[in-house]
Short mmCIF file of C-alpha atoms and ligand atoms in Angstrom, two decimals:
data_model
loop_
_atom_site.label_atom_id
_atom_site.label_comp_id
_atom_site.label_asym_id
_atom_site.label_seq_id
_atom_site.Cartn_x
_atom_site.Cartn_y
_atom_site.Cartn_z
CA MET A 247 0.44 -0.06 -0.16
CA THR A 248 1.21 3.16 -0.87
CA PRO A 249 1.53 6.23 1.53
CA PHE A 250 -1.07 7.97 0.18
CA ALA A 251 -3.30 4.92 -0.56
CA LEU A 252 -2.50 4.44 3.63
CA LEU A 253 -4.23 7.69 4.43
CA LEU A 254 -7.25 7.24 2.55
CA ALA A 255 -7.67 4.18 3.84
CA VAL A 256 -7.40 5.92 8.04
CA LEU A 257 -9.14 8.23 6.64
CA LEU A 258 -12.60 7.11 4.87
CA LEU A 259 -12.64 5.14 8.04
CA LEU A 260 -13.45 8.11 9.84
CA PRO A 261 -17.08 8.37 10.47
CA SER A 262 -17.95 10.90 7.68
CA GLY A 263 -21.80 12.33 9.66
CA SER A 264 -23.46 11.08 7.10
CA SER A 265 -24.25 8.46 5.42
CA ALA A 266 -20.76 6.15 3.96
CA GLN A 267 -22.43 3.98 1.72
CA PRO A 268 -20.08 2.97 -0.67
CA THR A 269 -21.84 4.72 -3.92
CA PRO A 270 -22.22 2.89 -7.86
CA ASP A 271 -19.21 4.69 -8.65
CA SER A 272 -17.32 4.79 -5.43
CA THR A 273 -13.97 3.43 -7.68
CA HIS A 274 -13.70 6.75 -9.34
CA ARG A 275 -11.73 9.37 -7.73
CA LEU A 276 -10.32 12.79 -8.82
CA LEU A 277 -7.52 15.48 -6.98
CA LEU A 278 -8.00 18.90 -6.98
CA THR A 279 -4.82 20.88 -6.42
CA ASN A 280 -3.77 24.17 -5.53
CA ALA A 281 -7.22 25.63 -4.99
CA ARG A 282 -7.74 28.49 -2.53
CA LEU A 283 -10.63 26.20 -1.00
CA VAL A 284 -13.09 28.72 0.62
CA ASN A 285 -15.27 27.45 3.27
CA PRO A 286 -18.09 28.98 4.25
CA GLU A 287 -18.67 27.14 7.10
CA THR A 288 -15.26 28.33 8.67
CA LYS A 289 -15.02 31.38 7.46
CA THR A 290 -11.58 30.30 5.89
CA VAL A 291 -9.96 30.01 3.09
CA LYS A 292 -7.39 27.76 2.35
CA ARG A 293 -4.72 26.19 -0.04
CA GLY A 294 -4.53 22.22 -1.03
CA ALA A 295 -6.00 19.61 -1.71
CA LEU A 296 -9.32 18.56 -2.51
CA TYR A 297 -9.41 14.44 -2.81
CA VAL A 298 -12.92 13.49 -4.20
CA GLU A 299 -13.75 9.68 -3.91
CA GLY A 300 -16.78 8.21 -5.54
CA GLU A 301 -20.08 10.57 -5.01
CA ARG A 302 -18.22 12.26 -2.19
CA ILE A 303 -15.04 14.52 -0.63
CA ALA A 304 -12.78 11.89 1.06
CA ALA A 305 -10.01 14.27 2.08
CA VAL A 306 -8.91 17.99 2.47
CA LEU A 307 -5.24 18.20 2.59
CA GLU A 308 -2.63 20.14 2.80
CA GLU A 309 -0.47 18.94 0.42
CA ALA A 310 -1.26 16.73 -3.82
CA PRO A 311 0.21 12.92 -2.79
CA ALA A 312 2.82 12.42 -5.26
CA ASP A 313 2.07 9.09 -6.06
CA PHE A 314 -1.56 9.24 -6.76
CA ASP A 315 -2.86 8.12 -9.90
CA GLY A 316 -5.99 9.33 -10.85
CA ARG A 317 -7.40 12.28 -12.73
CA THR A 318 -6.07 15.95 -11.25
CA LEU A 319 -7.41 19.18 -12.01
CA ASP A 320 -4.57 21.36 -10.57
CA LEU A 321 -6.75 24.25 -10.26
CA ASP A 322 -3.61 27.04 -9.25
CA GLY A 323 -5.83 30.62 -8.86
CA LYS A 324 -8.65 29.21 -8.94
CA TRP A 325 -11.70 29.71 -6.10
CA VAL A 326 -13.28 26.55 -4.80
CA LEU A 327 -16.39 26.93 -2.79
CA PRO A 328 -19.25 24.01 -2.36
CA GLY A 329 -21.97 23.88 -4.65
CA LEU A 330 -24.79 26.53 -4.63
CA VAL A 331 -28.11 25.95 -3.09
CA ASP A 332 -31.78 28.04 -4.17
CA ALA A 333 -33.63 27.08 -1.72
CA HIS A 334 -37.12 29.07 -3.09
CA VAL A 335 -37.57 27.95 -6.99
CA HIS A 336 -41.03 26.69 -8.75
CA SER A 337 -39.05 24.28 -11.12
CA TRP A 338 -41.61 24.90 -13.96
CA GLY A 339 -39.72 26.94 -16.29
CA ASN A 340 -39.05 31.06 -16.82
CA ALA A 341 -42.03 33.93 -17.15
CA GLY A 342 -42.11 36.82 -18.81
CA PRO A 343 -42.81 40.27 -17.68
CA ALA A 344 -46.61 39.41 -17.28
CA PHE A 345 -46.67 35.39 -17.36
CA GLN A 346 -47.34 36.00 -21.08
CA GLU A 347 -44.67 34.49 -22.76
CA ARG A 348 -42.30 32.09 -21.17
CA GLN A 349 -39.70 29.58 -21.10
CA LEU A 350 -41.21 26.05 -20.36
CA LEU A 351 -38.68 23.56 -19.05
CA GLN A 352 -40.33 21.79 -16.69
CA THR A 353 -38.23 19.95 -12.99
CA ASP A 354 -35.07 18.82 -15.05
CA GLY A 355 -34.74 21.33 -17.38
CA THR A 356 -34.43 23.57 -14.45
CA ALA A 357 -31.58 21.05 -12.45
CA ARG A 358 -29.91 21.52 -15.83
CA ALA A 359 -30.25 25.25 -15.96
CA MET A 360 -29.11 25.09 -12.27
CA LEU A 361 -26.26 23.04 -12.32
CA TYR A 362 -24.93 24.56 -15.00
CA ALA A 363 -25.19 28.53 -13.39
CA GLY A 364 -23.30 26.28 -10.64
CA VAL A 365 -26.60 25.35 -8.15
CA THR A 366 -25.86 21.86 -7.67
CA ALA A 367 -29.25 21.34 -5.19
CA PHE A 368 -32.70 23.44 -5.24
CA LEU A 369 -35.71 23.29 -3.22
CA ASP A 370 -39.61 23.28 -4.93
CA LEU A 371 -42.01 24.37 -2.90
CA PHE A 372 -44.34 24.05 -4.82
CA SER A 373 -44.68 21.79 -8.27
CA PRO A 374 -47.28 18.79 -8.99
CA GLU A 375 -46.47 16.33 -6.43
CA ASP A 376 -47.33 13.70 -8.75
CA TYR A 377 -44.24 14.98 -11.06
CA ILE A 378 -41.96 16.48 -9.04
CA PHE A 379 -42.00 13.86 -5.75
CA GLU A 380 -41.24 10.61 -8.66
CA LEU A 381 -38.57 12.45 -10.60
CA ARG A 382 -36.84 13.63 -6.99
CA ASN A 383 -37.06 9.85 -6.13
CA THR A 384 -35.95 8.77 -9.76
CA GLN A 385 -33.02 10.70 -9.05
CA ARG A 386 -32.15 9.63 -5.70
CA ARG A 387 -32.36 6.26 -7.12
CA ASN A 388 -30.68 6.47 -10.15
CA GLY A 389 -28.58 9.64 -10.21
CA LEU A 390 -29.15 12.68 -13.32
CA ARG A 391 -27.15 15.40 -14.48
CA ALA A 392 -28.87 17.89 -13.23
CA ALA A 393 -28.76 20.05 -9.81
CA ASP A 394 -30.31 18.26 -7.14
CA ILE A 395 -33.78 18.17 -6.50
CA TYR A 396 -35.44 18.89 -3.72
CA ALA A 397 -39.21 19.49 -2.99
CA ALA A 398 -42.21 20.13 -1.27
CA GLY A 399 -44.57 19.00 -3.62
CA PRO A 400 -48.32 20.69 -2.95
CA VAL A 401 -48.78 24.14 -1.25
CA LEU A 402 -51.20 23.58 1.79
CA THR A 403 -53.38 26.61 1.44
CA CYS A 404 -57.58 27.78 2.19
CA PRO A 405 -59.95 26.68 -0.56
CA ASP A 406 -59.70 29.67 -3.34
CA GLY A 407 -56.54 30.47 -1.09
CA HIS A 408 -52.81 31.54 -2.95
CA GLY A 409 -51.13 28.73 -4.43
CA THR A 410 -54.90 27.48 -5.77
CA GLU A 411 -54.81 30.26 -8.60
CA TYR A 412 -52.36 28.36 -10.86
CA GLY A 413 -53.95 25.62 -12.06
CA VAL A 414 -51.87 23.81 -10.82
CA PRO A 415 -52.75 20.73 -8.53
CA THR A 416 -51.96 21.34 -4.68
CA ARG A 417 -54.07 20.70 -1.48
CA THR A 418 -56.34 22.99 0.58
CA VAL A 419 -57.16 23.12 3.88
CA THR A 420 -60.59 23.61 5.89
CA SER A 421 -60.04 22.94 9.14
CA PRO A 422 -57.57 21.49 12.06
CA ASP A 423 -58.36 17.70 11.62
CA ASP A 424 -58.72 18.67 7.74
CA ALA A 425 -55.22 19.68 8.30
CA ARG A 426 -53.80 16.92 10.15
CA GLN A 427 -55.32 14.10 7.85
CA THR A 428 -53.72 16.17 5.00
CA VAL A 429 -50.27 15.87 6.08
CA ASP A 430 -50.44 12.27 7.54
CA SER A 431 -51.33 11.85 3.70
CA LEU A 432 -49.38 13.76 2.04
CA ALA A 433 -46.15 12.24 4.87
CA ALA A 434 -46.66 9.01 3.01
CA ARG A 435 -44.88 10.38 -0.49
CA ALA A 436 -42.04 12.15 1.99
CA PRO A 437 -41.72 15.69 1.08
CA ASP A 438 -38.41 17.31 2.20
CA VAL A 439 -40.07 20.39 3.89
CA VAL A 440 -43.99 20.84 4.45
CA LYS A 441 -44.85 23.86 2.32
CA LEU A 442 -48.15 26.55 4.03
CA VAL A 443 -49.39 29.81 3.04
CA TYR A 444 -50.51 31.84 6.18
CA HIS A 445 -51.52 35.48 5.67
CA PRO A 446 -54.65 36.22 7.74
CA TYR A 447 -54.29 39.98 7.85
CA ARG A 448 -53.87 40.63 3.92
CA THR A 449 -56.59 39.19 2.66
CA GLU A 450 -57.25 41.29 -0.17
CA ARG A 451 -56.69 39.52 -2.74
CA PHE A 452 -56.70 35.86 -1.48
CA PRO A 453 -58.82 34.07 1.39
CA SER A 454 -56.20 32.36 4.51
CA MET A 455 -56.21 29.64 6.43
CA ASP A 456 -56.57 29.88 10.79
CA ARG A 457 -54.69 30.15 12.78
CA PRO A 458 -56.00 27.07 14.04
CA THR A 459 -55.63 25.39 10.89
CA MET A 460 -51.85 26.88 10.77
CA ARG A 461 -51.19 25.21 14.23
CA ALA A 462 -51.60 21.66 13.10
CA ILE A 463 -49.95 21.34 10.35
CA VAL A 464 -46.84 22.97 11.88
CA ASP A 465 -47.92 20.52 14.62
CA ALA A 466 -48.76 17.44 12.26
CA ALA A 467 -45.34 18.13 10.63
CA HIS A 468 -43.38 17.83 13.55
CA ARG A 469 -44.78 15.10 14.11
CA HIS A 470 -43.71 13.53 11.21
CA ASP A 471 -40.28 15.04 11.56
CA LEU A 472 -41.05 17.53 8.67
CA LYS A 473 -39.89 21.15 8.85
CA THR A 474 -42.29 23.77 7.78
CA VAL A 475 -41.73 26.54 4.97
CA VAL A 476 -44.36 29.39 5.43
CA HIS A 477 -45.63 32.23 2.94
CA VAL A 478 -46.23 34.83 4.36
CA GLU A 479 -47.36 38.39 3.43
CA SER A 480 -47.01 40.51 6.90
CA TRP A 481 -44.84 40.70 9.90
CA LYS A 482 -48.13 40.19 11.99
CA GLY A 483 -49.32 36.69 10.50
CA THR A 484 -45.71 36.22 10.45
CA HIS A 485 -45.10 36.31 14.27
CA GLU A 486 -47.43 34.07 15.10
CA THR A 487 -46.39 31.34 12.83
CA ILE A 488 -43.19 31.85 14.34
CA ALA A 489 -44.53 31.11 17.94
CA ALA A 490 -46.26 27.98 16.30
CA GLY A 491 -42.51 26.89 15.70
CA VAL A 492 -42.54 27.14 12.01
CA ASP A 493 -39.10 26.34 11.07
CA ALA A 494 -38.81 28.73 8.56
CA ILE A 495 -40.17 31.54 6.68
CA THR A 496 -40.24 32.60 3.70
CA HIS A 497 -41.03 36.26 1.76
CA THR A 498 -40.31 39.97 3.33
CA PRO A 499 -43.20 41.52 4.66
CA PRO A 500 -43.21 45.33 3.03
CA ALA A 501 -42.74 46.82 6.79
CA PRO A 502 -40.25 47.25 9.62
CA LEU A 503 -39.45 44.60 10.93
CA PRO A 504 -40.53 44.71 14.57
CA ASP A 505 -37.66 43.74 17.73
CA SER A 506 -40.46 41.51 19.35
CA THR A 507 -40.79 39.40 15.56
CA LEU A 508 -36.51 39.52 15.40
CA SER A 509 -36.06 38.59 18.88
CA ALA A 510 -39.30 35.72 18.26
CA MET A 511 -36.94 34.09 16.05
CA GLN A 512 -33.15 34.19 17.60
CA ALA A 513 -35.01 32.66 20.28
CA ARG A 514 -36.89 30.25 18.46
CA GLY A 515 -33.48 29.67 15.25
CA THR A 516 -36.20 30.67 12.72
CA ALA A 517 -34.73 30.34 9.37
CA TRP A 518 -35.62 32.80 7.14
CA ILE A 519 -35.92 32.94 3.12
CA PRO A 520 -36.39 36.37 2.30
CA THR A 521 -36.46 35.82 -1.65
CA LEU A 522 -35.09 39.70 -1.65
CA ALA A 523 -35.08 38.71 -5.81
CA VAL A 524 -38.48 38.06 -6.37
CA HIS A 525 -38.51 41.99 -4.90
CA THR A 526 -36.56 43.65 -6.53
CA GLU A 527 -35.62 41.74 -10.07
CA LEU A 528 -38.76 43.00 -11.88
CA SER A 529 -38.05 46.06 -12.05
CA HIS A 530 -34.24 46.20 -11.78
CA LEU A 531 -34.31 44.31 -15.61
CA LEU A 532 -36.94 47.00 -16.79
CA GLU A 533 -35.34 49.78 -15.49
CA HIS A 534 -31.62 48.62 -16.94
CA PRO A 535 -31.79 46.30 -19.76
CA ASP A 536 -28.69 46.57 -20.25
CA ARG A 537 -28.41 43.85 -17.71
CA LEU A 538 -30.56 40.53 -20.30
CA GLN A 539 -26.62 41.10 -22.22
CA ASN A 540 -25.30 39.14 -18.71
CA ASP A 541 -23.29 35.84 -19.85
CA LEU A 542 -24.10 33.45 -17.54
CA LEU A 543 -28.37 34.84 -18.31
CA ARG A 544 -28.09 34.94 -21.95
CA ALA A 545 -26.77 30.84 -21.10
CA VAL A 546 -29.45 29.81 -19.59
CA ALA A 547 -32.29 31.98 -20.52
CA ASP A 548 -34.49 31.73 -23.69
CA SER A 549 -33.23 34.47 -26.03
CA SER A 550 -37.04 35.42 -27.33
CA LEU A 551 -37.55 35.03 -23.56
CA LEU A 552 -35.35 37.67 -22.48
CA ALA A 553 -36.37 39.80 -25.57
CA ALA A 554 -39.32 40.35 -23.72
CA TYR A 555 -38.00 42.22 -21.50
CA ARG A 556 -36.99 44.51 -23.68
CA ASP A 557 -40.31 45.57 -24.88
CA THR A 558 -41.66 46.90 -22.05
CA SER A 559 -44.78 48.19 -24.26
CA THR A 560 -46.42 44.79 -23.15
CA VAL A 561 -46.42 45.01 -19.75
CA PRO A 562 -49.99 45.79 -18.19
CA SER A 563 -50.90 48.49 -15.49
CA SER A 564 -51.43 46.19 -12.77
CA ILE A 565 -47.41 44.70 -12.93
CA ARG A 566 -45.86 47.93 -12.71
CA GLU A 567 -48.27 49.39 -9.95
CA TRP A 568 -47.01 46.30 -8.28
CA MET A 569 -43.47 47.04 -9.07
CA GLU A 570 -43.49 50.82 -7.94
CA ARG A 571 -45.18 49.36 -4.67
CA GLN A 572 -41.77 47.33 -4.96
CA SER A 573 -39.64 49.68 -5.22
CA GLU A 574 -40.97 51.30 -2.34
CA HIS A 575 -40.77 49.01 -0.10
CA ARG A 576 -37.11 47.86 -0.84
CA PRO A 577 -35.58 49.82 1.67
CA GLN A 578 -37.35 48.98 4.65
CA ARG A 579 -37.20 45.23 3.12
CA LEU A 580 -33.17 45.39 2.90
CA ASP A 581 -33.30 46.86 6.41
CA ALA A 582 -35.34 43.72 8.21
CA VAL A 583 -32.39 41.20 6.35
CA GLY A 584 -29.22 43.65 7.40
CA SER A 585 -30.95 44.26 10.79
CA ALA A 586 -31.82 39.41 10.59
CA ALA A 587 -27.95 39.34 9.50
CA ALA A 588 -26.67 41.40 12.50
CA ALA A 589 -28.52 39.09 14.74
CA GLY A 590 -27.69 36.14 13.58
CA LEU A 591 -30.66 34.53 12.06
CA PRO A 592 -30.34 32.17 10.17
CA LEU A 593 -30.99 33.38 6.51
CA LEU A 594 -31.06 31.18 2.93
CA ALA A 595 -30.39 31.81 0.17
CA GLY A 596 -34.15 31.85 -2.19
CA THR A 597 -35.21 33.09 -5.40
CA ASP A 598 -38.84 32.41 -6.12
CA ALA A 599 -37.58 30.78 -9.67
CA GLY A 600 -40.74 30.23 -12.15
CA ASN A 601 -42.26 34.65 -11.27
CA PRO A 602 -41.59 37.15 -13.32
CA GLY A 603 -38.11 38.94 -13.64
CA LEU A 604 -36.63 35.62 -11.90
CA PHE A 605 -34.53 33.16 -14.45
CA GLN A 606 -33.97 29.46 -13.03
CA GLY A 607 -30.04 29.03 -12.18
CA TYR A 608 -28.77 32.66 -12.84
CA SER A 609 -31.19 34.75 -10.08
CA LEU A 610 -29.41 33.03 -7.78
CA HIS A 611 -26.86 34.89 -8.21
CA ARG A 612 -28.61 38.43 -8.20
CA GLU A 613 -30.20 36.92 -4.47
CA LEU A 614 -26.59 37.08 -3.36
CA VAL A 615 -25.68 40.03 -4.79
CA ARG A 616 -29.25 41.56 -2.64
CA LEU A 617 -28.08 39.76 0.29
CA THR A 618 -25.02 41.61 0.48
CA GLN A 619 -26.31 45.07 -0.29
CA ALA A 620 -28.69 44.24 2.64
CA GLY A 621 -25.65 44.11 4.78
CA LEU A 622 -24.80 40.25 4.85
CA SER A 623 -21.40 40.03 4.08
CA GLU A 624 -19.52 38.03 1.66
CA TRP A 625 -18.82 34.79 3.76
CA GLU A 626 -22.83 35.38 5.07
CA ALA A 627 -24.23 35.16 1.47
CA LEU A 628 -22.06 32.21 0.71
CA ALA A 629 -23.21 30.41 3.31
CA ALA A 630 -26.36 31.41 3.25
CA ALA A 631 -26.33 29.06 -0.19
CA THR A 632 -24.51 26.50 0.51
CA THR A 633 -23.42 25.62 4.39
CA ARG A 634 -26.69 27.01 5.73
CA PRO A 635 -29.37 25.62 3.32
CA GLY A 636 -27.45 22.37 3.71
CA ARG A 637 -28.11 22.43 6.86
CA PHE A 638 -32.01 22.70 6.87
CA LEU A 639 -32.36 20.12 4.25
CA ASP A 640 -30.33 17.95 6.07
CA ALA A 641 -28.02 17.47 3.63
CA PRO A 642 -23.94 16.58 2.99
CA ILE A 643 -23.51 20.10 1.50
CA GLY A 644 -20.24 21.54 2.61
CA LEU A 645 -16.61 21.04 1.68
CA ARG A 646 -16.36 18.54 5.05
CA PRO A 647 -15.34 15.04 4.51
CA GLY A 648 -18.25 12.99 3.94
CA ASP A 649 -20.00 15.64 1.89
CA ARG A 650 -21.24 15.21 -1.59
CA ALA A 651 -18.71 16.19 -4.32
CA HIS A 652 -21.13 19.32 -5.37
CA LEU A 653 -18.47 22.06 -6.17
CA LEU A 654 -18.19 25.22 -7.89
CA VAL A 655 -14.54 26.40 -9.18
CA LEU A 656 -14.37 30.08 -9.49
CA ASN A 657 -12.36 32.47 -11.96
CA ALA A 658 -11.90 34.80 -8.63
CA SER A 659 -12.59 35.67 -4.99
CA PRO A 660 -16.10 35.64 -4.50
CA LEU A 661 -14.95 37.00 -0.97
CA THR A 662 -13.91 40.11 -2.63
CA ASP A 663 -16.43 40.77 -4.99
CA ILE A 664 -19.87 38.54 -4.74
CA ARG A 665 -20.61 38.81 -8.40
CA HIS A 666 -17.70 37.01 -9.53
CA THR A 667 -19.84 33.52 -8.44
CA GLN A 668 -21.14 34.21 -12.07
CA HIS A 669 -17.61 33.71 -13.21
CA ILE A 670 -18.05 29.69 -13.25
CA HIS A 671 -14.82 28.29 -14.09
CA ARG A 672 -15.62 24.64 -13.49
CA VAL A 673 -18.69 23.08 -11.41
CA ILE A 674 -18.23 19.26 -10.16
CA SER A 675 -21.13 17.13 -9.54
CA ARG A 676 -21.34 14.40 -7.16
CA GLY A 677 -17.35 13.99 -7.86
CA ARG A 678 -17.23 14.25 -11.65
CA VAL A 679 -16.34 17.69 -13.54
CA VAL A 680 -19.44 18.50 -15.12
CA ASP A 681 -19.63 19.15 -19.26
CA ARG A 682 -21.44 22.54 -19.17
CA SER A 683 -21.78 22.82 -22.84
CA ALA A 684 -23.46 18.97 -23.04
CA VAL A 685 -25.53 20.51 -19.88
CA GLN A 686 -26.96 23.55 -21.69
CA ASP A 687 -27.86 21.70 -24.70
CA GLU A 688 -29.96 18.97 -22.79
CA ILE A 689 -31.77 21.95 -20.56
CA THR A 690 -34.83 22.25 -23.67
CA SER A 691 -34.82 18.87 -24.11
CA ALA A 692 -37.91 15.90 -23.45
CA VAL A 693 -39.96 18.62 -22.05
CA PRO A 694 -42.96 16.10 -20.56
CA ASP A 695 -46.77 17.39 -20.37
CA VAL A 696 -47.36 18.84 -16.65
CA PRO A 697 -49.38 21.59 -16.00
CA THR A 698 -48.06 24.91 -14.82
CA PRO A 699 -49.04 27.73 -14.01
ZN1 ZN B 884 -43.13 31.49 -4.27
#
């Protein structure tokens, strides 16, 4: 046994903190050398080598072993970080500025667009459940050259509530008893989280479920060991979900974050997916059409869809009014997220892609920019898009031995400018260097017939 093989034999015996089962691929070996390893969990940059065996990181080494005979990738001058995670998407595809134009991708096309863009996992928070659970299960069984799919399946809402307007099958609940039965039957499909909509104080557009029903969903989900993510629209409603023990809130209500709510989130450790991108990106693109020239955006989004963003004459007045309100509330939203970051709350980066102004894969990079504008450091933004969602989803995401070898290799440091996450040199997925141009070709191929918004 060579010294390096011996070292690995020892390292691989160490408990990895996650499933150590051999993968079908376990003979595959890859060594990344001379890299700067950017670890958002420890906030450290280390020069060294990363050894990958099968689909997992096997060891982080100070120096590359001289006797390694597998594939070596010299990453001198490059920056290596864990693959990114988008914690809030609707993976049907991309919408034009008013939903009139669409780029239909379905979840598998989206998962390829994500992978191309260095987003190696995502959490879908509402898609047709039969389709998305089957695709997710197939991916977990057989693999799929695409980002890892995590899914809530349906959104739990009240009859005629938000979520029912898209014509996508979902689950409505009318009472606490009904909520318990619904969660029990949904749990049989092993959703990665349970998503619900609760906004009892903003009911202009849609009715909301009541507080006892919301609490029953959270309790029932916890009995099944499932985390809950709630769509919120006001801080008062948010406060009630936090008191009920919800695991994560998503979106940012358009008002200053009350101190009492911030303290409640701190005390409970509630995670927050603010989705600043969905609140800001549509007006940003319409005001700055030059941003449509972005290389990464053009690589993942259809050119005819992008053209729709140049012709603002088609944007209806209702959308314009919505955008004006969004712009007015932007400082409050950024302040709220900034104070949550200062208080050490677990923020998760999520975009709400599937909505106008957002593009699967690309927009997570925009969310990172928005998070830093809200006051997060580059380190905090990177953690919000890598190790934090990993912990939330109980997924092995990071640079530790045993973590899934999902890696993003950048040409420039994301610590000096968060926009450098777009300067992608390589994407590594499950230990394999991704052929990004092949993945790009597959983004729009074989779109299955599934109901979409
Ligand atoms: Zn959403």
